Amino acid sequence: MDQPGVQNDATKTADYTQEDIDNVQRIWQCKDYYETLGVQKTATDAELKKKYRALALKLHPDKCRAPRAAEAFKAVGNAYAILSDAEKRKKYDLYVNQESGVRRRNGGCNDYDMGHGFEADISPEEIFNMFFGGGYPSGAMSRGGFRYCFRTGGRPGQQEGPANGGLLQLLPLFLIFFGFIFQFLTNAPAYSLHRDSTYTELRHTEGLNVAYYVTPSFVEYYTGRIRYVEQQVEEDYIGHLRMQCYKEKNQRETLLWRAKIQGDRERYEIVVNMVLPSCVKLESMYKNR
């Protein structure tokens, strides 16, 4: 009797789609962490974040119910955690190159575990929360790092008003929706947290005073939607601070461990009192929210 596979399971449930199955299977066919995230080995931190966001939203257990989806979600989180850490990425690249040499000498027959010895110090859910601040953002649509969240008023089952009045009430949402479609089709982020040749105009969010950069035509294209853009700016910035804070804490733990095994009490005290800049900024952000 044939063992039931993922394809057969798909016909027994409506909880997931063929696209979900394909997304999970692609992860399990990857040979290394770069392929898992779908980036080149020269990928920048910004590129890693962009790819992680897209994959994490597709594979999060609250959205994807396909077989082995939870494991694929973990693999994506682990890949990001390793490649976003400069030291771990350097060691991982060395390991992959060594293993590639072994496979070539053995005629390509020696398969290896792409993550052997390279496990993240943080859970997939914790990484996800660093980006999205909690559970799966249901009702959120994202593309190119840009997301809108909509919530309509009223209680379930509430009596609807006249048809024309309802359409007028929905008009602002239609305008926002078509603005989002434009953003989707152009695949150009509305802003950047860093200045470059495209995003040259400095702005600050009204809520948390976070600095961000936009194109000269930003106000023209996003009139009436700037508040939504700034919400995403603040979410991105806080997510960045969370990740940097995690890295700073991890580095401090490493330094404390070294000082302890070397018996260097003075060095240990210095490290204990180390200021963690991103953690300080993050705490300040939470106080101002």
Coordinates of C-alpha atoms in Angstrom, one line a residue:
M1 CA 0.0 0.0 0.0
D2 CA 1.3 3.4 -0.9
Q3 CA 2.2 5.7 2.0
P4 CA -0.1 8.7 1.9
G5 CA 1.9 11.8 1.1
V6 CA 1.3 15.5 1.2
Q7 CA -0.5 15.5 -2.1
N8 CA -3.0 12.9 -1.0
D9 CA -3.7 14.7 2.3
A10 CA -4.6 17.8 0.4
T11 CA -7.8 16.1 -0.9
K12 CA -9.0 15.3 2.6
T13 CA -9.2 18.7 4.1
A14 CA -10.1 22.3 3.1
D15 CA -7.8 23.8 5.8
Y16 CA -5.0 24.5 3.4
T17 CA -4.5 25.1 -0.3
Q18 CA -2.2 23.8 -3.0
E19 CA -0.1 26.9 -2.6
D20 CA 0.4 26.2 1.1
I21 CA 1.6 22.7 0.2
D22 CA 4.0 24.1 -2.5
N23 CA 5.4 26.6 0.0
V24 CA 6.1 23.9 2.6
Q25 CA 7.6 21.5 0.1
R26 CA 9.9 24.2 -1.3
I27 CA 11.4 24.7 2.2
W28 CA 12.1 21.0 2.6
Q29 CA 13.8 20.9 -0.8
C30 CA 16.3 23.6 0.1
K31 CA 20.0 22.7 0.5
D32 CA 21.0 25.7 2.7
Y33 CA 19.7 28.6 4.7
Y34 CA 20.2 31.1 1.8
E35 CA 18.0 28.9 -0.4
T36 CA 15.5 28.6 2.4
L37 CA 15.0 32.4 2.5
G38 CA 15.4 32.7 -1.2
V39 CA 18.4 35.1 -1.1
Q40 CA 21.9 35.3 -2.6
K41 CA 24.9 34.7 -0.3
T42 CA 25.6 38.4 -0.6
A43 CA 22.2 39.4 0.8
T44 CA 22.0 42.4 3.0
D45 CA 20.3 42.6 6.3
A46 CA 17.4 44.5 4.7
E47 CA 17.0 41.8 2.1
L48 CA 17.0 39.1 4.8
K49 CA 14.3 40.9 6.7
K50 CA 12.1 41.4 3.6
K51 CA 12.3 37.7 2.7
Y52 CA 11.8 36.5 6.2
R53 CA 8.6 38.7 6.6
A54 CA 7.1 37.3 3.4
L55 CA 7.8 33.6 4.2
A56 CA 6.9 33.9 7.9
L57 CA 3.5 35.3 7.1
K58 CA 2.9 32.5 4.5
L59 CA 4.0 29.7 6.8
H60 CA 2.9 30.8 10.3
P61 CA 0.8 28.0 11.9
D62 CA -2.2 30.3 12.3
K63 CA -2.4 30.7 8.5
C64 CA -0.8 27.6 7.0
R65 CA -2.3 24.2 8.0
A66 CA -0.5 22.1 5.4
P67 CA 1.5 19.0 6.7
R68 CA 4.9 19.9 8.2
A69 CA 4.1 23.7 7.9
A70 CA 5.1 24.2 11.6
E71 CA 8.5 22.6 10.9
A72 CA 8.9 24.8 7.7
F73 CA 8.1 27.9 9.8
K74 CA 10.8 26.9 12.3
A75 CA 13.3 26.3 9.5
V76 CA 12.6 29.8 8.1
G77 CA 13.0 31.4 11.5
N78 CA 16.2 29.4 12.2
A79 CA 17.6 30.4 8.8
Y80 CA 17.0 34.1 9.5
A81 CA 18.4 33.9 13.0
I82 CA 21.7 32.5 11.8
L83 CA 22.1 34.6 8.7
S84 CA 21.2 37.9 10.5
D85 CA 23.9 37.3 13.0
A86 CA 27.3 38.3 11.5
E87 CA 29.4 35.9 13.6
K88 CA 27.1 32.9 13.1
R89 CA 26.7 33.6 9.4
K90 CA 30.5 33.6 9.0
K91 CA 30.8 30.3 10.7
Y92 CA 27.8 28.9 8.7
D93 CA 29.4 30.0 5.4
L94 CA 32.6 28.3 6.4
Y95 CA 30.8 25.1 7.3
V96 CA 28.8 25.1 4.0
N97 CA 31.9 25.6 2.0
Q98 CA 33.7 22.7 3.8
E99 CA 30.8 20.4 3.3
S100 CA 30.5 21.4 -0.4
G101 CA 34.2 20.4 -0.8
V102 CA 33.5 17.0 0.8
R103 CA 30.6 16.3 -1.5
R104 CA 32.7 17.2 -4.6
R105 CA 35.4 14.8 -3.5
N106 CA 32.9 12.1 -2.9
G107 CA 31.2 12.6 -6.3
G108 CA 28.3 14.6 -4.8
C109 CA 26.9 11.6 -3.0
N110 CA 27.4 12.9 0.6
D111 CA 24.3 14.8 1.6
Y112 CA 24.4 16.9 4.7
D113 CA 22.0 18.6 7.1
M114 CA 21.9 22.3 6.1
G115 CA 21.4 23.3 9.8
H116 CA 23.7 20.8 11.5
G117 CA 25.2 22.5 14.6
F118 CA 23.5 25.8 13.7
E119 CA 20.4 26.3 15.8
A120 CA 19.0 29.7 16.8
D121 CA 19.1 30.8 20.4
I122 CA 15.6 32.0 20.1
S123 CA 12.3 30.3 19.2
P124 CA 10.6 30.9 15.8
E125 CA 7.6 32.5 17.6
E126 CA 10.0 34.9 19.4
I127 CA 11.6 35.9 16.1
F128 CA 8.1 36.4 14.5
N129 CA 7.0 38.5 17.5
M130 CA 10.1 40.7 17.0
F131 CA 8.8 41.6 13.6
F132 CA 5.0 41.6 14.1
G133 CA 4.7 42.3 17.9
G134 CA 2.4 39.3 18.7
G135 CA 0.3 36.7 17.0
Y136 CA -0.4 36.3 13.3
P137 CA -1.6 39.7 12.0
S138 CA -5.0 38.6 10.6
G139 CA -6.5 41.2 8.4
A140 CA -3.2 42.5 7.4
M141 CA -1.9 42.6 3.9
S142 CA 1.7 43.1 3.1
R143 CA 3.9 43.6 0.1
G144 CA 7.4 45.0 -0.1
G145 CA 7.3 45.8 3.6
F146 CA 4.1 47.8 3.4
R147 CA 1.0 46.8 5.2
Y148 CA -2.5 48.2 5.9
C149 CA -4.9 47.0 8.6
F150 CA -8.6 47.6 8.4
R151 CA -11.3 47.2 11.0
T152 CA -14.9 48.2 10.5
G153 CA -17.1 49.4 13.3
G154 CA -20.3 47.9 14.6
R155 CA -21.2 44.6 16.1
P156 CA -21.8 41.3 14.3
G157 CA -25.3 41.2 13.0
Q158 CA -25.9 44.9 13.4
Q159 CA -28.6 46.3 11.0
E160 CA -27.1 47.9 7.9
G161 CA -28.1 51.4 6.9
P162 CA -29.4 52.4 3.4
A163 CA -27.3 51.1 0.5
N164 CA -26.2 54.5 -0.7
G165 CA -25.1 55.5 2.8
G166 CA -23.1 52.3 3.2
L167 CA -21.3 53.0 -0.1
L168 CA -20.4 56.5 1.0
Q169 CA -19.1 55.2 4.3
L170 CA -16.9 52.7 2.4
L171 CA -15.6 55.3 0.0
P172 CA -12.5 56.1 2.1
L173 CA -11.7 52.4 2.4
F174 CA -11.9 52.0 -1.4
L175 CA -9.5 54.9 -1.8
I176 CA -7.1 53.3 0.6
F177 CA -7.5 49.9 -1.0
F178 CA -6.8 51.2 -4.5
G179 CA -3.8 53.0 -3.1
F180 CA -2.6 49.7 -1.7
I181 CA -3.1 48.1 -5.1
F182 CA -1.0 50.7 -6.7
Q183 CA 1.7 50.0 -4.1
F184 CA 1.3 46.3 -4.7
L185 CA 1.8 46.6 -8.5
T186 CA 4.7 49.0 -8.3
N187 CA 6.4 46.8 -5.6
A188 CA 8.1 50.0 -4.3
P189 CA 8.1 50.5 -0.5
A190 CA 6.6 53.8 0.6
Y191 CA 9.5 54.6 2.8
S192 CA 12.9 53.5 4.1
L193 CA 14.4 53.8 7.5
H194 CA 17.7 54.7 5.9
R195 CA 18.6 57.5 3.4
D196 CA 19.7 56.5 -0.1
S197 CA 19.5 57.9 -3.6
T198 CA 15.8 57.1 -3.9
Y199 CA 14.5 57.9 -0.4
T200 CA 16.0 61.4 0.2
E201 CA 13.3 63.3 2.1
L202 CA 13.5 63.1 5.9
R203 CA 10.3 62.8 7.9
H204 CA 9.3 61.9 11.4
T205 CA 6.3 59.9 12.6
E206 CA 3.7 61.9 14.5
G207 CA 3.3 59.3 17.2
L208 CA 6.8 58.2 18.3
N209 CA 8.9 60.7 16.3
V210 CA 10.7 57.9 14.4
A211 CA 12.8 59.2 11.5
Y212 CA 12.2 57.8 8.1
Y213 CA 12.9 58.7 4.5
V214 CA 10.6 59.0 1.5
T215 CA 10.7 59.9 -2.2
P216 CA 10.0 63.6 -3.3
S217 CA 6.6 62.5 -4.6
F218 CA 5.6 60.8 -1.3
V219 CA 3.0 63.4 -0.2
E220 CA 1.4 63.5 -3.6
Y221 CA 0.9 59.7 -3.8
Y222 CA 0.0 59.1 -0.1
T223 CA -2.2 62.0 0.8
G224 CA -4.8 60.8 3.2
R225 CA -2.8 57.6 3.9
I226 CA 0.3 59.0 5.7
R227 CA -1.0 57.8 9.1
Y228 CA -1.1 54.2 7.9
V229 CA 2.4 54.5 6.5
E230 CA 3.7 55.9 9.8
Q231 CA 2.1 53.1 11.7
Q232 CA 4.1 50.7 9.6
V233 CA 7.3 52.8 10.0
E234 CA 6.9 52.6 13.8
E235 CA 6.3 48.8 13.7
D236 CA 9.3 48.3 11.5
Y237 CA 11.5 50.4 13.7
I238 CA 10.4 48.7 16.9
G239 CA 10.9 45.3 15.2
H240 CA 14.4 46.4 14.3
L241 CA 15.1 47.5 17.8
R242 CA 13.8 44.1 19.2
M243 CA 16.2 42.2 17.0
Q244 CA 19.2 44.5 17.8
C245 CA 18.3 44.3 21.5
Y246 CA 18.3 40.5 21.3
K247 CA 21.7 40.6 19.6
E248 CA 23.1 42.9 22.2
K249 CA 21.9 40.7 25.0
N250 CA 23.3 37.6 23.3
Q251 CA 26.7 39.3 22.9
R252 CA 26.7 40.3 26.6
E253 CA 26.0 36.8 27.6
T254 CA 28.9 35.6 25.5
L255 CA 31.3 38.1 27.1
L256 CA 30.0 37.3 30.6
W257 CA 30.7 33.6 29.9
R258 CA 34.2 34.3 28.7
A259 CA 35.0 36.5 31.7
K260 CA 33.7 33.9 34.0
I261 CA 35.7 31.0 32.7
Q262 CA 38.8 33.2 32.6
G263 CA 38.3 34.2 36.2
D264 CA 38.5 37.9 35.2
R265 CA 36.3 39.5 37.9
E266 CA 37.0 43.1 36.8
R267 CA 36.0 42.3 33.2
Y268 CA 32.9 40.5 34.4
E269 CA 31.8 43.6 36.3
I270 CA 32.4 45.8 33.3
V271 CA 30.3 43.6 31.1
V272 CA 27.5 43.3 33.7
N273 CA 27.2 47.1 33.6
M274 CA 27.4 47.4 29.8
V275 CA 24.7 49.7 28.3
L276 CA 22.6 48.0 25.6
P277 CA 21.7 50.9 23.4
S278 CA 18.9 49.2 21.4
C279 CA 17.4 47.8 24.5
V280 CA 17.4 51.3 26.1
K281 CA 15.7 52.7 23.0
L282 CA 13.2 49.9 22.9
E283 CA 12.2 50.5 26.5
S284 CA 11.8 54.2 25.8
M285 CA 9.6 53.4 22.8
Y286 CA 7.3 51.2 24.9
K287 CA 7.0 54.0 27.5
N288 CA 5.9 56.5 24.9
R289 CA 3.4 54.3 23.1

